[in-house]
Amino acid sequence: MGKNYFKYYRKMIEKVAIIGAGISGLSFGYQLIKNNHHNFTIYESTSRCGGVISTHSDSKYLYEEGPNTFSISDKRTLQMINDLNLEIVYPLDSSKARYILRNNEPKNIPNSFFSFLTSDFISLTTKFKILKEVFNRKKPLNETESIYDFFERRFNKEFVEYLVNPFIAGTFSGNPKTLSIKHAFPKMYDFENEYKSITKGFIKSKKPPNQIKRSIISFKSGMEELIISLSKLLEKQICLNSKVISIDNVDSKFLLKISINNEIITRVYDKVVVTIPIHKLNELKLTDQDSNDLKNNIVIDYPPLSTITLSYKKKDIPLPINGFGLLVPEIEKKNILGVLYLSSMFDYRAPKDETLFTVFIGGSRQPSLASLSKKEIIKLVKTDLKSIYGIINQPVYVEHKYWPQSIPQYSLDYQNHLNSLKKIERNLNGLTFTGNYIGGISLENNILNAMKSANKLINYNYE
C-alpha cells in the first residue's frame, strides 16, 4: 500500500460541499458514494431536489414539466439506473414516426439514410449535396463558426432551414445562427477537423469504450422517479432550504456562509462543487475579488420558454396524432416551436379516449411570446393547432408552465465564458464547476460530466 494508500485515505476524509441538488449535484453525490466517499453535503436552496426535472401526475394525466424523456447511449448511465433499481419504460411502437412541418403539413422524417435520400422531404439538389459532402473542402470564414454557417457550408440552405433549424429549436430552444458549432456539436466539429468530412467521421471514428445503442427512455411514474431514487440514496447528505451565500478561501480551506431556515451559519470544507445554473451565480459571492469579478462577467443567455400541455378527445381531432412529435422550422412562420405527442409516446399518460400533447413556444426564436399571459399563449397555440391539424374543438385539459430561464445557449463567444470558469477554478484550487453549461445540455451529458468531475476530485488508485 504505502504512499499511494495514504494519499487515497486523505482524499477519503476530505469534506466536500456540493451546491445545488439538480441532476448534476445528485449525480456527483451518487458517484462519490460509488467511490466509497460519504463525507459530503449537498445544499439545495429550494424545498425539493431535481431542478428542472418535475413530473405532473394526477388521476388522469402523467406528463413532464421539464425534460420529457431521457436519451441514454453510455453504459455508465445505464449502470446508475440499475444501481437505483429503476424500471425503464421504453416508448411505444406508435412513437417511432417523427415529423417536421413543411408547407404547413407534418412530413414524416425517414428513419434511415437510404429512405431519407429516396423521400420527397428534401429536394434533389440537397440530396446530391449530402452525397457529395465527403468531397466538400470549403473552409469556414470565421474561427468561431455558427451552427447555421457550418451546416450551410457543408450542405446547403435547405438542409439548414428544414432540418437543422427545427432541431436546434427543439433541443436548445435556440437559434442556429447564434450558437457555436464547436461547443454545441463538438463531435461534428472534430469530425471535420480530423476527417475533413462529417460523413467520413461517422464511418471511420472509433466507438467510445462505454458507448451502447442509443435509447429514449422514461420511467413508469415519469422522470421524477430518477430524482426520488437519487434523493433517497443521498438523504443523509442533502440539506434542503439551504442557500449558500458566499465562499471564502482561507488557508486551503473553504468557508461557506449558508442560510438555513433564515439562520446564517458558517461551515468549513476541503472541496466545493458548484452545480447551480450560471444565471444564479450572481447570488453567490466569492470573497476572492478577481474570481468574483470573473464570475460576474460571465453572461450566458437562458431564453424564456413556455409549455402548454393539452388534452383533446380523440373524436375532436380530424386526423390521428401518432408519433414522437413535430418540429417546426422558423421558415414556416408559426408561433410554436414544436409539439410532443405524449399519449402515443408512453402508456398510461392520458385516458384512452384522449390525445395528450405538449406544445413549446418562445425560446431564442420568439422570446417575447414565452412571457405572454396564459390566455394569450393558449390562443396562439390553438391558432397553430387549427392550422396544422384542423383542430377546432376545445381541449378538455390545459396547463401552462413558464420557464423564465430555460437552456444555456452555447454562443459564438462561449469559449470566453469557459476560460473564465477555468480561471476561477485555478484561483480557488479545490473548487469545481459542473452543469449543463459545460460539455452538453442533455441529461446524460450532465450525469456523465458530474461523474467525471467526482472521479477527478477524489479517485486515487492505490495498491
C-alpha positions as MATLAB code, in Angstrom:
seq = 'MGKNYFKYYRKMIEKVAIIGAGISGLSFGYQLIKNNHHNFTIYESTSRCGGVISTHSDSKYLYEEGPNTFSISDKRTLQMINDLNLEIVYPLDSSKARYILRNNEPKNIPNSFFSFLTSDFISLTTKFKILKEVFNRKKPLNETESIYDFFERRFNKEFVEYLVNPFIAGTFSGNPKTLSIKHAFPKMYDFENEYKSITKGFIKSKKPPNQIKRSIISFKSGMEELIISLSKLLEKQICLNSKVISIDNVDSKFLLKISINNEIITRVYDKVVVTIPIHKLNELKLTDQDSNDLKNNIVIDYPPLSTITLSYKKKDIPLPINGFGLLVPEIEKKNILGVLYLSSMFDYRAPKDETLFTVFIGGSRQPSLASLSKKEIIKLVKTDLKSIYGIINQPVYVEHKYWPQSIPQYSLDYQNHLNSLKKIERNLNGLTFTGNYIGGISLENNILNAMKSANKLINYNYE';
ca = [
       0.000    0.000    0.000;
       2.451    2.690    1.201;
       2.377    6.271   -0.055;
      -0.466    5.825   -2.569;
      -2.768    4.349    0.063;
      -2.307    7.296    2.437;
      -2.886    9.737   -0.428;
      -6.111    7.845   -1.147;
      -7.066    7.863    2.554;
      -6.566   11.639    2.805;
      -8.888   12.052   -0.155;
     -11.496    9.845    1.511;
     -11.681   12.002    4.635;
     -11.847   15.343    2.812;
     -15.105   17.203    3.344;
     -16.890   18.128    0.126;
     -19.718   20.655   -0.308;
     -21.972   20.333   -3.354;
     -24.042   23.413   -4.158;
     -27.285   22.502   -5.922;
     -29.400   19.325   -5.888;
     -30.354   19.223   -9.554;
     -29.356   16.255  -11.701;
     -25.685   17.368  -11.749;
     -25.412   17.733   -7.963;
     -27.232   14.446   -7.304;
     -25.133   12.588   -9.909;
     -21.960   13.982   -8.330;
     -23.130   12.684   -4.951;
     -24.021    9.298   -6.443;
     -20.517    8.972   -7.890;
     -18.871    9.949   -4.595;
     -20.782    7.194   -2.809;
     -19.912    4.752   -5.596;
     -16.263    5.604   -4.821;
     -16.966    4.986   -1.116;
     -16.708    8.683   -0.237;
     -19.517    9.656    2.158;
     -18.066   12.816    3.697;
     -20.048   15.378    1.712;
     -23.129   17.598    1.943;
     -25.459   18.730   -0.839;
     -27.003   22.163   -0.280;
     -30.256   22.917   -2.107;
     -31.811   26.369   -1.766;
     -35.385   25.198   -2.511;
     -37.657   22.693   -0.778;
     -37.140   19.920   -3.369;
     -34.421   18.176   -5.357;
     -34.287   17.768   -9.108;
     -34.071   21.287  -10.508;
     -35.957   21.404  -13.811;
     -36.898   17.707  -13.678;
     -40.502   17.657  -12.483;
     -43.390   15.282  -13.268;
     -47.071   16.198  -13.094;
     -49.235   13.266  -12.012;
     -52.917   13.155  -11.154;
     -55.770   10.667  -11.537;
     -55.975   11.241  -15.319;
     -52.694   12.620  -16.656;
     -48.967   11.985  -16.359;
     -46.554   14.345  -18.097;
     -43.278   16.170  -17.618;
     -42.991   19.848  -16.763;
     -39.263   19.786  -17.585;
     -37.264   17.326  -19.737;
     -39.738   14.903  -21.314;
     -37.501   11.930  -21.998;
     -34.054   10.592  -21.207;
     -31.720    9.688  -24.082;
     -29.051    7.207  -22.968;
     -26.084    5.946  -25.001;
     -23.489    5.173  -22.313;
     -23.266    2.079  -20.140;
     -22.278    4.175  -17.107;
     -25.644    5.924  -17.241;
     -27.409    2.582  -17.563;
     -25.397    1.272  -14.598;
     -26.584    4.181  -12.459;
     -30.193    3.423  -13.396;
     -29.671   -0.228  -12.484;
     -27.947    0.700   -9.206;
     -31.032    2.728   -8.302;
     -33.306   -0.255   -9.130;
     -35.325    1.831  -11.558;
     -37.593    0.121  -14.055;
     -37.071    1.553  -17.528;
     -40.075    2.322  -19.711;
     -39.463    2.407  -23.452;
     -41.534    4.368  -25.992;
     -44.444    2.652  -27.723;
     -44.141    1.489  -31.317;
     -46.627    4.243  -32.165;
     -43.970    6.828  -31.303;
     -41.471    5.809  -33.970;
     -42.642    8.383  -36.510;
     -41.134   11.861  -36.237;
     -42.391   14.872  -38.133;
     -41.174   18.211  -39.425;
     -43.591   20.827  -40.673;
     -43.183   21.729  -44.342;
     -45.655   23.872  -46.274;
     -47.919   23.722  -43.224;
     -48.077   19.911  -43.373;
     -46.441   17.448  -40.939;
     -43.975   15.417  -43.001;
     -42.773   12.055  -41.725;
     -38.966   12.064  -41.479;
     -37.450    8.834  -42.840;
     -35.542    6.856  -40.188;
     -32.698    5.558  -42.368;
     -30.134    7.183  -44.642;
     -31.412    5.359  -47.748;
     -35.092    6.131  -47.109;
     -34.145    9.736  -46.401;
     -32.463   10.062  -49.792;
     -35.433    8.473  -51.565;
     -38.090   10.543  -49.768;
     -39.692   13.700  -51.139;
     -38.984   15.731  -47.982;
     -35.910   17.444  -49.452;
     -35.026   18.446  -52.978;
     -32.819   16.509  -55.377;
     -30.233   19.295  -55.082;
     -29.936   18.793  -51.335;
     -29.727   15.013  -51.736;
     -26.745   15.470  -54.055;
     -25.177   17.873  -51.523;
     -25.479   15.176  -48.853;
     -23.919   12.533  -51.106;
     -21.078   14.876  -52.121;
     -20.327   16.066  -48.561;
     -17.247   13.805  -48.354;
     -15.627   15.852  -51.149;
     -16.511   19.257  -49.677;
     -13.305   21.124  -48.801;
     -14.821   24.561  -48.291;
     -13.206   26.262  -45.269;
     -15.053   28.257  -42.585;
     -14.991   32.022  -42.987;
     -14.564   32.626  -39.236;
     -12.763   30.816  -36.458;
     -15.918   30.942  -34.308;
     -18.414   29.439  -36.736;
     -22.136   29.177  -36.023;
     -24.177   26.000  -36.384;
     -26.073   27.655  -39.245;
     -22.917   28.604  -41.162;
     -21.294   25.204  -40.553;
     -24.166   23.159  -41.991;
     -24.874   25.598  -44.800;
     -21.186   25.370  -45.794;
     -21.151   21.573  -45.649;
     -24.580   21.091  -47.234;
     -26.880   23.966  -48.251;
     -29.538   26.414  -47.085;
     -32.454   23.998  -47.433;
     -30.670   21.452  -45.224;
     -30.213   24.093  -42.526;
     -33.689   25.629  -42.702;
     -35.689   22.392  -42.759;
     -33.510   20.036  -40.702;
     -31.020   21.918  -38.530;
     -33.171   24.936  -37.594;
     -36.119   22.942  -36.181;
     -33.786   20.506  -34.409;
     -31.987   23.352  -32.622;
     -35.318   24.895  -31.618;
     -36.437   21.533  -30.232;
     -33.253   20.789  -28.269;
     -31.665   24.111  -27.284;
     -34.764   26.310  -27.696;
     -32.116   28.124  -29.698;
     -31.183   29.871  -32.913;
     -28.536   28.089  -35.059;
     -27.213   31.452  -36.263;
     -26.061   32.397  -32.756;
     -24.823   29.040  -31.418;
     -21.238   27.764  -31.694;
     -20.730   24.558  -33.669;
     -17.565   23.851  -31.677;
     -19.344   23.883  -28.325;
     -22.887   22.774  -29.196;
     -21.819   19.911  -31.504;
     -18.176   19.146  -30.705;
     -18.342   15.737  -32.401;
     -19.327   17.307  -35.744;
     -16.627   19.942  -35.326;
     -13.997   17.293  -34.576;
     -15.119   15.077  -37.479;
     -14.499   17.886  -39.943;
     -11.118   18.720  -38.453;
      -9.907   15.120  -38.325;
     -11.575   13.522  -41.354;
     -12.407   16.590  -43.499;
     -15.980   15.278  -43.642;
     -18.896   14.630  -41.261;
     -19.944   11.547  -43.233;
     -16.419   10.112  -43.162;
     -16.186   10.879  -39.454;
     -19.299    8.841  -38.669;
     -17.939    5.928  -40.698;
     -14.289    5.950  -39.578;
     -14.341    7.221  -35.994;
     -13.784    4.723  -33.223;
     -16.674    3.793  -30.971;
     -16.138    5.119  -27.400;
     -15.497    2.250  -24.933;
     -18.655    2.934  -22.891;
     -20.992    3.529  -25.816;
     -24.179    1.485  -26.130;
     -27.041    1.701  -28.605;
     -28.906    4.950  -28.057;
     -32.318    4.585  -26.421;
     -35.051    7.025  -25.493;
     -36.445    6.065  -22.090;
     -38.580    7.181  -19.190;
     -39.889    5.578  -16.004;
     -43.329    4.295  -15.002;
     -44.070    7.302  -12.797;
     -42.191    9.749  -15.011;
     -38.748   11.321  -14.979;
     -39.067   12.402  -11.345;
     -38.599    8.752  -10.351;
     -34.905    9.241  -11.107;
     -34.752   12.224   -8.742;
     -36.684   10.455   -5.986;
     -34.351    7.442   -6.124;
     -31.189    9.568   -6.096;
     -32.597   11.676   -3.246;
     -33.331    8.562   -1.212;
     -29.791    7.283   -1.771;
     -28.374   10.650   -0.681;
     -30.914   11.572    2.015;
     -28.253   11.742    4.767;
     -26.193   14.200    2.724;
     -28.950   16.503    1.376;
     -29.868   19.778    3.120;
     -32.982   21.415    1.647;
     -33.942   25.086    2.096;
     -30.224   25.784    2.463;
     -28.806   28.566    0.324;
     -25.041   29.076    0.081;
     -24.480   32.849    0.188;
     -20.693   33.115   -0.062;
     -17.499   31.117   -0.452;
     -14.264   32.232    1.171;
     -10.923   30.517    0.526;
      -8.714   30.624    3.642;
      -5.585   28.544    4.289;
      -6.506   25.955    1.631;
      -9.966   25.564    3.171;
     -13.354   26.847    2.021;
     -15.592   28.752    4.428;
     -19.203   28.642    3.289;
     -21.839   31.013    4.658;
     -25.184   29.277    4.382;
     -28.709   30.484    5.053;
     -30.638   27.577    6.588;
     -34.215   28.361    7.594;
     -33.315   32.076    7.778;
     -30.345   31.424   10.062;
     -26.813   32.190    8.777;
     -24.221   29.568    9.652;
     -20.584   29.013    8.583;
     -19.144   25.631    7.672;
     -15.659   24.591    6.574;
     -14.900   22.282    3.615;
     -11.865   20.979    1.764;
     -13.545   20.958   -1.670;
     -16.532   22.765   -3.177;
     -18.565   21.745   -6.213;
     -20.831   24.359   -7.838;
     -23.679   22.890   -9.905;
     -26.193   25.747   -9.888;
     -27.078   27.421  -13.228;
     -24.879   30.290  -14.419;
     -27.793   32.735  -14.142;
     -27.839   32.057  -10.380;
     -24.121   32.608   -9.853;
     -24.618   36.311   -9.177;
     -26.393   35.317   -5.957;
     -23.232   33.515   -4.788;
     -20.420   35.761   -3.568;
     -16.786   34.702   -3.932;
     -14.618   36.646   -1.498;
     -11.639   36.317   -3.834;
     -12.170   39.607   -5.708;
     -10.605   38.537   -9.010;
     -12.727   35.375   -9.086;
     -15.853   37.284   -8.117;
     -15.283   39.793  -10.932;
     -14.752   36.969  -13.410;
     -17.944   35.260  -12.214;
     -19.998   38.447  -12.578;
     -18.746   38.928  -16.141;
     -19.986   35.508  -17.265;
     -23.265   36.307  -19.009;
     -24.882   33.307  -20.688;
     -28.290   33.611  -22.316;
     -31.061   31.346  -20.995;
     -34.049   32.214  -23.229;
     -37.570   32.083  -21.757;
     -39.763   29.140  -22.726;
     -43.417   28.297  -22.165;
     -45.022   24.883  -22.467;
     -48.719   24.249  -22.897;
     -49.954   20.726  -22.194;
     -53.356   19.989  -23.684;
     -55.644   17.000  -23.963;
     -58.371   16.613  -26.569;
     -60.984   13.965  -27.065;
     -59.770   11.803  -29.940;
     -63.075   12.296  -31.728;
     -62.367   16.044  -31.809;
     -59.117   15.629  -33.761;
     -59.708   15.240  -37.522;
     -56.616   13.052  -38.059;
     -54.978   10.597  -35.612;
     -51.890   12.073  -33.929;
     -49.388    9.240  -33.659;
     -45.635    9.513  -33.401;
     -42.999   11.136  -31.227;
     -43.682   14.730  -32.147;
     -43.465   17.570  -34.619;
     -40.690   20.146  -35.069;
     -41.480   23.490  -36.680;
     -38.863   25.257  -38.859;
     -38.631   29.020  -38.453;
     -39.296   29.463  -42.171;
     -42.842   28.119  -41.628;
     -43.640   31.293  -39.644;
     -45.633   29.718  -36.823;
     -45.966   30.737  -33.197;
     -44.921   27.350  -31.833;
     -41.522   25.617  -31.810;
     -42.815   22.068  -31.740;
     -45.265   19.515  -30.348;
     -44.652   16.326  -28.372;
     -47.253   13.570  -28.803;
     -47.282   12.379  -25.193;
     -50.062    9.798  -25.306;
     -48.505    7.983  -28.280;
     -45.029    8.018  -26.698;
     -45.748    6.074  -23.495;
     -48.611    4.099  -21.987;
     -50.859    5.446  -19.222;
     -50.245    9.139  -19.896;
     -53.904   10.033  -20.575;
     -57.349    8.399  -20.790;
     -57.690    6.041  -23.760;
     -60.220    8.282  -25.498;
     -57.974   11.362  -25.297;
     -54.839   12.654  -27.043;
     -52.351   14.435  -24.790;
     -49.555   16.616  -26.094;
     -47.196   19.381  -25.029;
     -46.569   22.448  -27.186;
     -43.449   24.643  -26.890;
     -43.413   28.377  -27.509;
     -40.797   31.122  -27.134;
     -37.107   30.262  -26.877;
     -34.487   32.263  -28.753;
     -36.688   32.337  -31.835;
     -39.508   34.394  -30.307;
     -38.654   35.031  -26.635;
     -41.405   37.624  -26.160;
     -44.107   35.001  -26.792;
     -42.991   32.876  -23.839;
     -43.783   35.608  -21.311;
     -47.293   36.391  -22.553;
     -50.237   35.598  -20.298;
     -51.542   32.045  -20.182;
     -54.677   33.166  -22.045;
     -52.676   34.824  -24.829;
     -50.337   31.848  -25.226;
     -53.209   29.363  -25.386;
     -54.835   31.487  -28.094;
     -51.621   31.398  -30.184;
     -51.230   27.658  -29.646;
     -54.833   26.942  -30.669;
     -54.357   29.033  -33.814;
     -51.405   26.886  -34.881;
     -53.072   23.594  -33.903;
     -56.078   24.535  -36.025;
     -53.848   25.460  -38.963;
     -51.688   22.310  -38.772;
     -54.076   19.609  -37.524;
     -57.514   21.089  -38.222;
     -58.456   21.059  -34.529;
     -61.357   23.429  -33.867;
     -62.912   21.984  -30.690;
     -61.898   22.977  -27.172;
     -59.416   20.861  -25.170;
     -60.672   19.036  -22.085;
     -57.466   19.877  -20.227;
     -54.974   22.750  -20.451;
     -51.953   23.535  -18.268;
     -49.224   26.147  -18.675;
     -45.634   26.100  -17.414;
     -43.333   29.112  -17.757;
     -39.548   28.818  -17.598;
     -38.048   32.333  -17.370;
     -34.592   30.796  -17.960;
     -34.692   27.578  -19.970;
     -31.487   26.230  -21.556;
     -27.992   27.804  -21.666;
     -27.087   28.983  -25.154;
     -23.608   27.950  -26.314;
     -22.974   31.272  -28.039;
     -20.215   32.171  -30.501;
     -18.121   33.648  -27.664;
     -18.722   30.662  -25.384;
     -15.037   29.833  -25.091;
     -14.522   33.117  -23.213;
     -17.034   32.016  -20.564;
     -15.400   28.592  -20.218;
     -12.000   30.257  -19.875;
     -13.359   32.432  -17.046;
     -14.719   29.381  -15.222;
     -11.363   27.608  -15.597;
      -9.537   30.652  -14.257;
     -11.797   30.752  -11.193;
     -11.045   27.056  -10.613;
      -7.310   27.823  -10.809;
      -7.641   30.796   -8.456;
      -9.638   28.767   -5.952;
      -7.886   25.415   -6.050;
     -10.393   22.792   -4.912;
     -13.471   24.497   -6.360;
     -15.129   22.783   -9.346;
     -17.952   23.776  -11.707;
     -20.224   21.239  -13.390;
     -23.640   21.574  -15.004;
     -25.428   21.833  -18.341;
     -23.355   24.904  -19.252;
     -20.220   22.710  -19.584;
     -19.910   19.811  -22.017;
     -23.503   19.464  -23.233;
     -27.092   20.245  -22.264;
     -28.635   16.757  -22.224;
     -29.434   14.860  -19.025;
     -26.861   12.225  -19.915;
     -24.212   14.894  -20.547;
     -24.965   16.327  -17.095;
     -24.736   12.930  -15.414;
     -21.526   11.828  -17.135;
     -19.785   15.175  -16.626;
     -20.689   15.088  -12.926;
     -19.356   11.523  -12.625;
     -16.122   12.509  -14.371;
     -15.675   15.534  -12.095;
     -16.346   13.428   -8.984;
     -13.768   10.841  -10.040;
     -11.226   13.572  -10.684;
     -11.906   15.129   -7.285;
     -11.406   12.073   -5.079;
     -10.478    8.957   -7.023;
      -6.862    7.858   -6.491;
      -5.674    4.380   -7.466;
      -3.653    2.605   -4.811;
      -2.004   -0.772   -4.483;
];
